[in-house]
Short mmCIF file of C-alpha atoms and ligand atoms in Angstrom, two decimals:
data_model
loop_
_atom_site.label_atom_id
_atom_site.label_comp_id
_atom_site.label_asym_id
_atom_site.label_seq_id
_atom_site.Cartn_x
_atom_site.Cartn_y
_atom_site.Cartn_z
CA UNK X 1 145.64 119.41 124.73
CA UNK X 2 145.90 121.86 122.02
CA UNK X 3 148.86 124.09 122.83
CA UNK X 4 147.38 125.44 125.93
CA UNK X 5 143.81 125.68 124.95
CA UNK X 6 141.11 123.15 126.64
CA UNK X 7 138.08 122.11 124.67
CA UNK X 8 134.97 122.30 126.33
CA UNK X 9 131.97 120.69 124.93
CA UNK X 10 128.16 120.22 126.32
CA UNK X 11 125.66 118.11 124.31
CA UNK X 12 122.17 117.98 123.41
CA UNK X 13 120.64 114.69 122.17
CA UNK X 14 117.07 114.10 120.92
CA UNK X 15 115.85 110.89 120.84
CA UNK X 16 112.64 109.43 119.62
CA UNK X 17 110.99 107.36 121.55
CA UNK X 18 109.70 103.97 120.35
CA UNK X 19 105.93 104.10 120.67
CA UNK X 20 103.37 102.94 118.36
CA UNK X 21 101.42 106.05 118.55
CA UNK X 22 102.08 109.77 118.97
CA UNK X 23 102.49 111.12 122.22
CA UNK X 24 99.45 113.31 122.45
CA UNK X 25 97.07 111.67 119.79
CA UNK X 26 96.16 108.24 118.77
CA UNK X 27 98.02 108.71 115.35
CA UNK X 28 100.85 106.14 114.17
CA UNK X 29 104.59 106.79 114.20
CA UNK X 30 105.31 104.67 111.39
CA UNK X 31 107.93 105.83 109.13
CA UNK X 32 107.88 106.21 105.50
CA UNK X 33 104.20 106.68 104.98
CA UNK X 34 102.37 108.85 102.48
CA UNK X 35 103.15 112.37 103.83
CA UNK X 36 100.56 113.67 106.13
CA UNK X 37 98.53 110.05 106.04
CA UNK X 38 99.20 110.01 109.88
CA UNK X 39 97.55 113.20 111.22
CA UNK X 40 94.78 114.21 113.16
CA UNK X 41 93.14 117.40 114.17
CA UNK X 42 95.52 117.22 117.63
CA UNK X 43 98.85 116.93 115.68
CA UNK X 44 97.50 119.21 112.56
CA UNK X 45 96.86 121.97 115.55
CA UNK X 46 93.43 122.65 114.49
CA UNK X 47 91.35 124.77 116.79
CA UNK X 48 89.74 123.27 119.70
CA UNK X 49 91.90 119.71 119.72
CA UNK X 50 92.82 118.66 122.98
CA UNK X 51 96.01 116.92 123.82
CA UNK X 52 95.70 113.54 125.67
CA UNK X 53 99.23 112.27 127.26
CA UNK X 54 100.42 108.88 125.87
CA UNK X 55 101.13 106.40 128.88
CA UNK X 56 103.53 104.38 126.69
CA UNK X 57 105.58 107.50 125.90
CA UNK X 58 105.88 107.95 129.79
CA UNK X 59 106.99 104.24 130.34
CA UNK X 60 109.77 104.59 127.51
CA UNK X 61 110.79 108.13 128.70
CA UNK X 62 111.34 106.14 132.29
CA UNK X 63 113.02 103.29 130.83
CA UNK X 64 115.51 105.69 128.99
CA UNK X 65 116.25 107.94 132.19
CA UNK X 66 116.73 104.41 134.23
CA UNK X 67 118.84 103.14 131.72
CA UNK X 68 121.14 106.37 131.75
CA UNK X 69 120.76 106.20 135.80
CA UNK X 70 118.81 109.09 136.22
CA UNK X 71 116.09 109.56 138.74
CA UNK X 72 112.82 110.66 137.86
CA UNK X 73 110.82 113.52 139.48
CA UNK X 74 107.74 112.58 141.03
CA UNK X 75 105.85 115.72 139.34
CA UNK X 76 106.90 117.44 136.00
CA UNK X 77 105.20 119.96 134.19
CA UNK X 78 104.54 120.17 130.49
CA UNK X 79 104.99 123.60 128.81
CA UNK X 80 104.58 125.50 125.79
CA UNK X 81 107.65 126.69 123.56
CA UNK X 82 106.62 128.95 121.24
CA UNK X 83 108.01 129.79 118.01
CA UNK X 84 106.62 130.42 114.65
CA UNK X 85 108.01 127.42 111.70
CA UNK X 86 105.93 125.99 109.02
CA UNK X 87 106.44 122.39 110.39
CA UNK X 88 105.00 123.42 113.72
CA UNK X 89 101.04 124.12 112.84
CA UNK X 90 100.21 124.86 116.60
CA UNK X 91 102.77 127.96 116.73
CA UNK X 92 104.23 126.07 119.93
CA UNK X 93 105.90 122.75 120.75
CA UNK X 94 104.45 120.82 123.85
CA UNK X 95 107.77 120.56 126.05
CA UNK X 96 108.86 121.00 129.60
CA UNK X 97 110.96 123.59 130.97
CA UNK X 98 111.40 124.54 134.54
CA UNK X 99 109.96 121.26 136.07
CA UNK X 100 111.45 118.32 133.74
CA UNK X 101 110.94 114.83 133.78
CA UNK X 102 114.64 114.03 135.33
CA UNK X 103 117.20 116.60 136.34
CA UNK X 104 120.81 116.68 137.95
CA UNK X 105 122.04 113.11 137.32
CA UNK X 106 125.24 112.00 136.47
CA UNK X 107 126.57 109.13 134.32
CA UNK X 108 129.92 107.08 134.19
CA UNK X 109 130.90 106.31 130.55
CA UNK X 110 134.13 104.96 129.46
CA UNK X 111 136.03 106.94 127.24
CA UNK X 112 139.61 106.72 125.38
CA UNK X 113 141.60 109.23 123.07
CA UNK X 114 142.43 107.82 119.77
CA UNK X 115 145.80 107.05 117.73
CA UNK X 116 146.28 108.52 114.38
CA UNK X 117 144.61 105.35 112.90
CA UNK X 118 141.53 106.04 115.07
CA UNK X 119 142.22 103.35 117.37
CA UNK X 120 141.39 103.81 121.16
CA UNK X 121 144.63 104.26 123.03
CA UNK X 122 143.41 103.47 126.69
CA UNK X 123 139.89 103.26 127.85
CA UNK X 124 139.41 105.24 131.63
CA UNK X 125 135.58 105.96 133.17
CA UNK X 126 134.56 109.54 133.21
CA UNK X 127 131.58 110.99 134.72
CA UNK X 128 129.34 113.49 132.74
CA UNK X 129 126.73 115.44 134.67
CA UNK X 130 123.19 115.29 132.97
CA UNK X 131 121.35 118.56 133.38
CA UNK X 132 118.39 117.13 132.53
CA UNK X 133 115.97 114.51 130.28
CA UNK X 134 112.69 116.04 129.51
CA UNK X 135 109.96 114.80 127.26
CA UNK X 136 108.35 116.40 124.41
CA UNK X 137 106.80 116.44 120.90
CA UNK X 138 108.76 116.32 117.51
CA UNK X 139 107.89 118.75 114.95
CA UNK X 140 107.07 118.07 111.30
CA UNK X 141 109.26 118.07 108.38
CA UNK X 142 109.83 120.63 105.79
CA UNK X 143 110.67 118.94 102.01
CA UNK X 144 112.10 121.18 99.45
CA UNK X 145 112.83 120.26 95.96
CA UNK X 146 113.79 121.61 92.58
CA UNK X 147 116.75 124.21 92.23
CA UNK X 148 117.48 127.54 94.16
CA UNK X 149 116.14 130.52 92.02
CA UNK X 150 114.89 128.27 89.13
CA UNK X 151 112.03 126.18 90.58
CA UNK X 152 111.90 125.93 93.92
CA UNK X 153 108.89 123.79 95.78
CA UNK X 154 108.54 123.50 99.57
CA UNK X 155 106.11 120.86 101.02
CA UNK X 156 105.07 120.33 104.71
CA UNK X 157 104.86 116.52 106.16
CA UNK X 158 103.26 116.09 109.15
CA UNK X 159 103.65 112.79 110.01
CA UNK X 160 106.63 113.15 112.44
CA UNK X 161 104.87 116.17 114.45
CA UNK X 162 103.81 114.56 117.75
CA UNK X 163 106.01 111.75 117.58
CA UNK X 164 107.58 111.56 121.60
CA UNK X 165 110.77 112.72 121.96
CA UNK X 166 113.27 112.59 124.92
CA UNK X 167 115.75 115.47 125.17
CA UNK X 168 118.93 114.93 127.19
CA UNK X 169 120.94 117.60 127.83
CA UNK X 170 124.38 117.36 129.50
CA UNK X 171 126.57 120.21 131.50
CA UNK X 172 129.74 121.43 129.66
CA UNK X 173 131.67 118.29 130.81
CA UNK X 174 133.19 117.03 127.69
CA UNK X 175 137.13 117.85 126.90
CA UNK X 176 137.96 116.44 123.69
CA UNK X 177 135.84 115.13 120.99
CA UNK X 178 136.43 111.62 121.66
CA UNK X 179 134.51 112.20 124.92
CA UNK X 180 131.53 113.30 123.25
CA UNK X 181 131.81 110.46 120.88
CA UNK X 182 132.14 107.92 123.38
CA UNK X 183 129.22 109.53 125.22
CA UNK X 184 126.76 109.47 122.23
CA UNK X 185 127.53 105.95 121.90
CA UNK X 186 127.12 104.83 125.16
CA UNK X 187 123.64 106.72 125.34
CA UNK X 188 122.75 105.44 122.31
CA UNK X 189 123.52 101.87 123.17
CA UNK X 190 121.60 102.40 126.53
CA UNK X 191 118.37 103.75 124.60
CA UNK X 192 118.78 100.68 122.14
CA UNK X 193 119.09 98.21 124.85
CA UNK X 194 116.02 98.85 127.00
CA UNK X 195 114.02 99.29 123.94
CA UNK X 196 113.31 103.07 124.52
CA UNK X 197 114.50 104.13 121.20
CA UNK X 198 115.82 102.75 117.94
CA UNK X 199 118.49 105.63 118.51
CA UNK X 200 119.72 105.16 114.93
CA UNK X 201 121.52 108.81 113.98
CA UNK X 202 121.32 107.97 110.28
CA UNK X 203 117.49 107.50 110.36
CA UNK X 204 117.24 110.76 111.91
CA UNK X 205 115.78 109.17 115.32
CA UNK X 206 118.68 110.42 117.18
CA UNK X 207 119.79 113.66 116.68
CA UNK X 208 122.73 115.34 118.21
CA UNK X 209 123.80 118.82 118.91
CA UNK X 210 127.21 119.79 119.88
CA UNK X 211 128.08 122.99 121.74
CA UNK X 212 131.62 123.75 121.49
CA UNK X 213 134.00 126.23 122.87
CA UNK X 214 137.67 126.83 123.83
CA UNK X 215 139.43 128.49 127.00
CA UNK X 216 143.03 129.06 127.91
CA UNK X 217 144.23 126.33 130.23
CA UNK X 218 143.57 127.25 133.86
CA UNK X 219 140.90 130.03 132.89
CA UNK X 220 137.78 129.59 135.06
CA UNK X 221 135.45 131.22 132.40
CA UNK X 222 133.87 129.66 129.71
CA UNK X 223 134.35 130.83 125.93
CA UNK X 224 132.20 131.86 123.19
CA UNK X 225 130.07 128.75 122.30
CA UNK X 226 129.17 127.86 119.09
CA UNK X 227 125.96 125.22 118.59
CA UNK X 228 126.72 122.50 116.04
CA UNK X 229 123.84 120.94 114.10
CA UNK X 230 123.27 118.46 111.18
CA UNK X 231 125.46 115.89 112.60
CA UNK X 232 123.90 112.87 110.91
CA UNK X 233 126.44 110.19 112.67
CA UNK X 234 128.73 109.95 115.52
CA UNK X 235 131.79 110.18 113.49
CA UNK X 236 130.62 113.40 111.42
CA UNK X 237 129.89 115.07 115.06
CA UNK X 238 133.50 114.16 116.14
CA UNK X 239 134.95 115.86 112.80
CA UNK X 240 132.88 118.45 113.32
CA UNK X 241 133.87 119.04 116.96
CA UNK X 242 137.66 119.00 115.63
CA UNK X 243 137.07 121.53 112.74
CA UNK X 244 135.43 123.93 115.08
CA UNK X 245 137.84 123.73 117.94
CA UNK X 246 140.61 124.17 115.27
CA UNK X 247 138.92 127.20 114.05
CA UNK X 248 138.14 128.85 117.30
CA UNK X 249 141.90 128.60 118.70
CA UNK X 250 143.12 129.82 115.07
CA UNK X 251 140.63 132.72 115.36
CA UNK X 252 141.52 133.57 118.80
CA UNK X 253 145.31 133.20 118.32
CA UNK X 254 145.30 135.72 115.49
CA UNK X 255 143.59 138.27 117.53
CA UNK X 256 140.05 137.52 116.39
CA UNK X 257 136.67 137.05 117.92
CA UNK X 258 134.18 134.37 118.06
CA UNK X 259 130.56 135.36 117.56
CA UNK X 260 127.85 132.92 119.66
CA UNK X 261 126.11 131.29 116.63
CA UNK X 262 124.63 128.11 115.14
CA UNK X 263 126.44 126.32 112.54
CA UNK X 264 126.08 123.29 110.23
CA UNK X 265 128.38 120.45 109.48
CA UNK X 266 128.74 120.10 105.93
CA UNK X 267 130.38 116.62 105.51
CA UNK X 268 131.38 116.89 101.79
CA UNK X 269 133.64 120.22 102.36
CA UNK X 270 134.42 119.06 106.02
CA UNK X 271 133.70 122.24 107.43
CA UNK X 272 131.15 124.08 109.34
CA UNK X 273 128.93 127.17 107.89
CA UNK X 274 127.01 129.64 109.59
CA UNK X 275 123.19 128.81 110.25
CA UNK X 276 122.11 131.79 112.46
CA UNK X 277 123.79 134.01 114.73
CA UNK X 278 122.72 134.91 118.46
CA UNK X 279 120.54 138.10 117.20
CA UNK X 280 118.04 135.38 115.32
CA UNK X 281 117.69 133.49 118.81
CA UNK X 282 114.27 132.73 119.81
CA UNK X 283 112.61 133.85 122.76
CA UNK X 284 110.48 130.96 123.44
CA UNK X 285 108.01 132.49 126.05
CA UNK X 286 107.68 129.34 127.84
CA UNK X 287 104.46 128.95 129.96
CA UNK X 288 103.03 126.06 131.52
CA UNK X 289 100.58 123.97 128.88
CA UNK X 290 97.08 124.81 130.34
CA UNK X 291 95.39 121.58 128.17
CA UNK X 292 97.66 118.95 130.48
CA UNK X 293 97.60 118.48 134.03
CA UNK X 294 101.06 118.11 135.80
CA UNK X 295 102.57 114.56 135.24
CA UNK X 296 102.53 112.66 138.47
CA UNK X 297 104.95 109.65 138.40
CA UNK X 298 104.65 107.33 141.47
CA UNK X 299 107.30 105.12 142.92
CA UNK X 300 105.36 102.07 142.16
CA UNK X 301 104.90 102.93 138.40
CA UNK X 302 108.80 103.41 138.45
CA UNK X 303 109.36 100.31 140.43
CA UNK X 304 106.91 98.25 137.73
CA UNK X 305 109.12 99.80 135.03
CA UNK X 306 112.40 99.00 136.47
CA UNK X 307 111.47 95.41 136.94
CA UNK X 308 110.17 94.73 133.36
CA UNK X 309 113.54 96.09 131.84
CA UNK X 310 116.33 93.87 130.96
CA UNK X 311 119.90 93.78 132.63
CA UNK X 312 121.87 96.80 131.86
CA UNK X 313 125.01 96.63 129.94
CA UNK X 314 127.40 97.70 132.50
CA UNK X 315 125.86 95.11 135.15
CA UNK X 316 126.20 92.45 132.32
CA UNK X 317 129.86 93.55 131.42
CA UNK X 318 130.70 93.12 135.11
CA UNK X 319 128.72 89.82 135.82
CA UNK X 320 130.76 88.59 132.46
CA UNK X 321 134.04 89.59 133.88
CA UNK X 322 133.29 87.57 137.13
CA UNK X 323 131.45 84.73 135.82
CA UNK X 324 133.18 83.83 133.19
CA UNK X 325 136.40 85.02 133.98
CA UNK X 326 136.90 87.38 130.95
CA UNK X 327 138.88 90.43 130.56
CA UNK X 328 137.77 94.01 130.42
CA UNK X 329 137.71 94.31 126.78
CA UNK X 330 136.33 90.81 125.82
CA UNK X 331 133.32 91.62 128.37
CA UNK X 332 132.92 95.25 126.96
CA UNK X 333 132.70 93.99 123.26
CA UNK X 334 130.27 91.11 124.30
CA UNK X 335 128.03 93.91 125.39
CA UNK X 336 128.23 96.26 122.78
CA UNK X 337 124.96 95.06 121.59
CA UNK X 338 122.29 93.26 123.79
CA UNK X 339 121.67 90.42 120.99
CA UNK X 340 125.69 89.69 120.90
CA UNK X 341 125.85 89.20 124.93
CA UNK X 342 122.65 86.74 124.37
CA UNK X 343 124.77 85.15 121.73
CA UNK X 344 127.20 84.72 123.87
CA UNK X 345 125.84 83.27 126.75
CA UNK X 346 124.00 80.70 124.58
CA UNK X 347 127.33 79.60 123.12
CA UNK X 348 128.77 79.07 126.23
CA UNK X 349 125.92 76.91 127.52
CA UNK X 350 127.00 74.71 124.18
CA UNK X 351 130.65 75.12 124.57
CA UNK X 352 131.33 74.95 128.10
CA UNK X 353 134.32 76.79 127.83
CA UNK X 354 133.68 80.70 128.40
CA UNK X 355 136.99 82.21 127.52
CA UNK X 356 137.42 80.22 124.16
CA UNK X 357 133.80 81.13 123.13
CA UNK X 358 134.89 84.76 123.70
CA UNK X 359 137.83 84.51 121.42
CA UNK X 360 136.14 82.68 118.66
CA UNK X 361 133.50 85.40 118.83
CA UNK X 362 135.90 88.17 118.80
CA UNK X 363 138.44 87.05 116.29
CA UNK X 364 136.69 84.93 114.14
CA UNK X 365 132.43 85.41 114.15
CA UNK X 366 132.77 89.13 114.33
CA UNK X 367 135.00 89.43 111.47
CA UNK X 368 132.68 87.33 109.40
CA UNK X 369 129.43 89.30 110.80
CA UNK X 370 131.07 92.67 110.06
CA UNK X 371 132.05 91.66 106.29
CA UNK X 372 128.93 90.81 105.56
CA UNK X 373 127.21 93.45 107.54
CA UNK X 374 125.06 91.21 109.74
CA UNK X 375 124.39 91.34 113.48
CA UNK X 376 124.92 88.46 116.06
CA UNK X 377 121.23 87.94 115.91
CA UNK X 378 121.30 87.28 112.28
CA UNK X 379 124.38 85.09 112.48
CA UNK X 380 124.12 82.05 110.14
CA UNK X 381 126.04 80.18 112.58
CA UNK X 382 123.77 79.73 115.68
CA UNK X 383 125.14 79.99 119.05
CA UNK X 384 124.57 76.56 119.65
CA UNK X 385 126.52 75.48 116.35
CA UNK X 386 129.41 77.62 117.63
CA UNK X 387 129.75 75.93 120.92
CA UNK X 388 129.70 72.69 119.18
CA UNK X 389 132.45 73.55 117.07
CA UNK X 390 134.71 74.83 120.22
CA UNK X 391 133.97 71.64 121.84
CA UNK X 392 135.50 69.62 118.81
CA UNK X 393 138.34 71.60 119.22
CA UNK X 394 138.59 71.30 122.89
CA UNK X 395 138.14 67.52 122.76
CA UNK X 396 141.15 67.73 120.21
CA UNK X 397 138.78 66.08 117.43
CA UNK X 398 139.99 68.94 115.19
CA UNK X 399 142.93 71.61 115.25
CA UNK X 400 142.32 74.83 116.16
CA UNK X 401 143.56 75.91 112.56
CA UNK X 402 141.00 73.51 110.77
CA UNK X 403 138.32 74.93 113.16
CA UNK X 404 138.94 78.53 111.82
CA UNK X 405 138.19 76.97 108.00
CA UNK X 406 135.20 75.21 109.29
CA UNK X 407 133.85 78.48 110.79
CA UNK X 408 134.16 80.15 107.43
CA UNK X 409 132.31 77.22 106.11
CA UNK X 410 129.84 77.09 108.76
CA UNK X 411 129.34 80.94 107.98
CA UNK X 412 128.80 80.20 104.15
CA UNK X 413 126.75 77.30 104.40
CA UNK X 414 124.59 77.48 107.68
CA UNK X 415 125.74 73.66 108.21
CA UNK X 416 126.82 72.37 111.63
CA UNK X 417 130.64 71.91 112.45
CA UNK X 418 129.98 67.94 112.91
CA UNK X 419 128.53 67.49 109.27
CA UNK X 420 131.39 70.04 107.65
CA UNK X 421 133.92 67.79 109.68
CA UNK X 422 132.76 64.98 108.38
CA UNK X 423 132.17 65.84 104.79
CA UNK X 424 135.63 67.16 104.33
CA UNK X 425 137.03 64.40 106.20
CA UNK X 426 138.92 66.63 108.77
CA UNK X 427 140.41 64.88 111.84
CA UNK X 428 143.22 65.90 114.04
CA UNK X 429 146.09 63.57 114.00
CA UNK X 430 147.14 62.64 117.34
CA UNK X 431 148.22 59.27 116.35
CA UNK X 432 151.98 59.44 117.84
CA UNK X 433 153.55 56.96 115.17
CA UNK X 434 152.21 58.88 112.75
CA UNK X 435 153.33 62.47 113.97
CA UNK X 436 156.90 60.59 115.06
CA UNK X 437 157.37 59.64 111.32
CA UNK X 438 156.98 63.51 110.12
CA UNK X 439 158.99 64.58 112.91
CA UNK X 440 161.80 62.28 111.62
CA UNK X 441 161.66 63.41 108.30
CA UNK X 442 161.85 67.19 109.40
CA UNK X 443 164.42 66.64 111.73
CA UNK X 444 166.67 64.67 108.74
CA UNK X 445 165.80 67.65 106.44
CA UNK X 446 167.21 70.14 108.74
CA UNK X 447 170.51 69.45 110.39
CA UNK X 448 171.83 72.91 110.47
CA UNK X 449 169.10 74.07 112.41
CA UNK X 450 169.21 70.93 114.72
CA UNK X 451 172.69 71.94 115.24
CA UNK X 452 172.07 75.23 116.37
CA UNK X 453 169.19 74.26 118.53
CA UNK X 454 171.44 71.81 120.43
CA UNK X 455 173.98 74.54 120.89
CA UNK X 456 171.72 76.89 122.87
CA UNK X 457 169.41 78.47 120.12
CA UNK X 458 165.96 77.53 121.87
CA UNK X 459 163.82 80.04 119.54
CA UNK X 460 164.29 77.43 116.93
CA UNK X 461 161.82 75.11 118.43
CA UNK X 462 159.07 77.14 117.12
CA UNK X 463 160.66 76.76 113.38
CA UNK X 464 160.47 73.03 114.21
CA UNK X 465 156.91 72.87 115.17
CA UNK X 466 156.06 75.03 112.23
CA UNK X 467 157.74 72.69 109.70
CA UNK X 468 155.86 69.42 111.58
CA UNK X 469 152.29 71.27 111.32
CA UNK X 470 153.23 72.16 107.65
CA UNK X 471 154.34 68.84 106.79
CA UNK X 472 150.97 67.28 108.44
CA UNK X 473 149.03 70.07 106.30
CA UNK X 474 147.92 71.20 109.86
CA UNK X 475 146.31 68.31 110.73
CA UNK X 476 148.91 67.29 113.37
CA UNK X 477 147.56 67.84 117.01
CA UNK X 478 149.78 70.80 118.36
CA UNK X 479 150.09 69.50 121.60
CA UNK X 480 151.37 65.92 120.68
CA UNK X 481 153.83 67.49 118.05
CA UNK X 482 155.25 69.72 121.11
CA UNK X 483 155.63 66.90 123.59
CA UNK X 484 157.12 64.36 120.75
CA UNK X 485 159.55 67.00 119.12
CA UNK X 486 161.06 68.07 122.49
CA UNK X 487 161.67 64.75 123.29
CA UNK X 488 163.08 63.66 120.10
CA UNK X 489 165.36 66.65 119.81
CA UNK X 490 166.89 66.41 123.01
CA UNK X 491 167.62 62.76 122.84
CA UNK X 492 168.32 61.43 119.25
P1 ADP B 1 121.27 127.71 125.00
O1 ADP B 1 120.45 128.36 125.96
O2 ADP B 1 121.86 128.84 124.18
O3 ADP B 1 120.88 126.34 124.48
P2 ADP B 1 122.40 126.33 127.32
O4 ADP B 1 122.99 127.04 128.69
O5 ADP B 1 121.05 126.08 127.49
O6 ADP B 1 122.46 127.38 126.14
O7 ADP B 1 123.22 124.88 127.13
C1 ADP B 1 122.87 124.14 126.02
C2 ADP B 1 124.14 123.35 125.98
O8 ADP B 1 125.22 124.09 125.70
C3 ADP B 1 124.27 122.58 127.09
O9 ADP B 1 124.79 121.19 127.10
C4 ADP B 1 125.54 123.19 127.89
O10 ADP B 1 126.21 122.38 128.96
C5 ADP B 1 126.49 123.60 126.72
N1 ADP B 1 127.13 124.57 126.94
C6 ADP B 1 126.73 126.00 127.79
N2 ADP B 1 127.92 126.80 127.58
C7 ADP B 1 128.90 126.29 126.88
C8 ADP B 1 130.33 126.71 126.65
N3 ADP B 1 130.54 127.99 126.93
N4 ADP B 1 130.86 125.73 125.91
C9 ADP B 1 130.65 124.52 125.63
N5 ADP B 1 128.96 124.08 126.15
C10 ADP B 1 128.51 124.98 126.65
ZN1 ZN B 2 97.49 112.87 115.45
MG1 MG B 3 120.58 124.77 122.53
#
């Protein structure tokens, strides 16, 4: 808590739904086409053109709602939100207002404060009230070129106009920037998981606005809020909130007042600046869209959508803990992406060892994947091959240490563990005569340490194990080394 001040945040997320065509016409939603190539009389807003609702947008909207644990209203109404802007040729956006697709939900997320290095301290559950999830169309894009005051050109690209969006609004339930951060990541993953949206903030198909205010701890009344935009990543959003909270507290503590306004985050300058004040706020004059009938969603439709959805991440995490005996952090990380969870389950089938497989993925494979910027689905090591590697270790054909080197080689070459082990002549030495020989040498070379050990300095045992492993160039079977070493050090 900030010196007696409490942070209050509410979030608005716009997510583009992954349909092939727009929400009210048949134009493609493809990204990167020639400007204005994907337009027609409907999305250009030409007089007399009529919208027709895209059924797929409703399906994906339903997936989004269900993935967030929200219920879907049997009837919702499209409404016109009127404002003038060049990227909105109709002069209004078709959205939803007082009867949205979904309302009054609650979502449980996992969240943690972070230490100075940005590492989570302790994860805990937190409930966030979702005010509404409604469906609407996206606007086009204004593109500016040239230098201000010299030569400035503005263009309009309407390819994005009419792309379906789900807008998800929360109650002001976040109490820190990290809670907001964890929530946006939760929503992103849920939407990606069920295929509702690509939810990529850098590509702009998930956009986030943060409403921020502060109040004295114990106060009921909410403080003056500021709306933050231009948040191009979850981390930027978190930083923008931190900046804004500090600015609010400083302003109030020095006797200043805050104005309700919209501010933009400038990542280079690491600060926010005013975009518009409340006086410039729009009166949208909402009214029901006369060209579209009420949207009726039957329970059967919702049930069909639900049936077609994959197992949700939270369910899968709990199942991993139960079925495979994994810890919470292991299971959580393995469901951070759907393809990683799939990878894990296939690898376990091949290895027969769920815990070791979780460890190998978390400590070794993910490091390699991260270093080369690949996802689990793109891993040069197939899950079957990883499983086979773990089997070789469990069967004591190679040591764990050798396994780590083999994994790096597998990642580099895409070869199987078996063929690398053969090529490099790797074998784990479990032969007791050979190991005994090494142990005798090590003991003979370290008489002082041996004396200390015998007079009670137990910790020196580890030193001897290390020496033997080193002398065997990592090839000795550690289990055999332990057994033989203990026997020899006590008796001889
Ligand atoms: P507006 O009409 O300005 O968009 P809303 O009441 O619709 O305002 O709220 C928009 C978002 O701002 C919601 O997520 C809501 O939870 C949040 N919010 C409202 N008041 C505050 C406040 N005082 N501090 C922080 N967030 C707030
Ligand atoms: Zn169109
Ligand atoms: Mg708003």
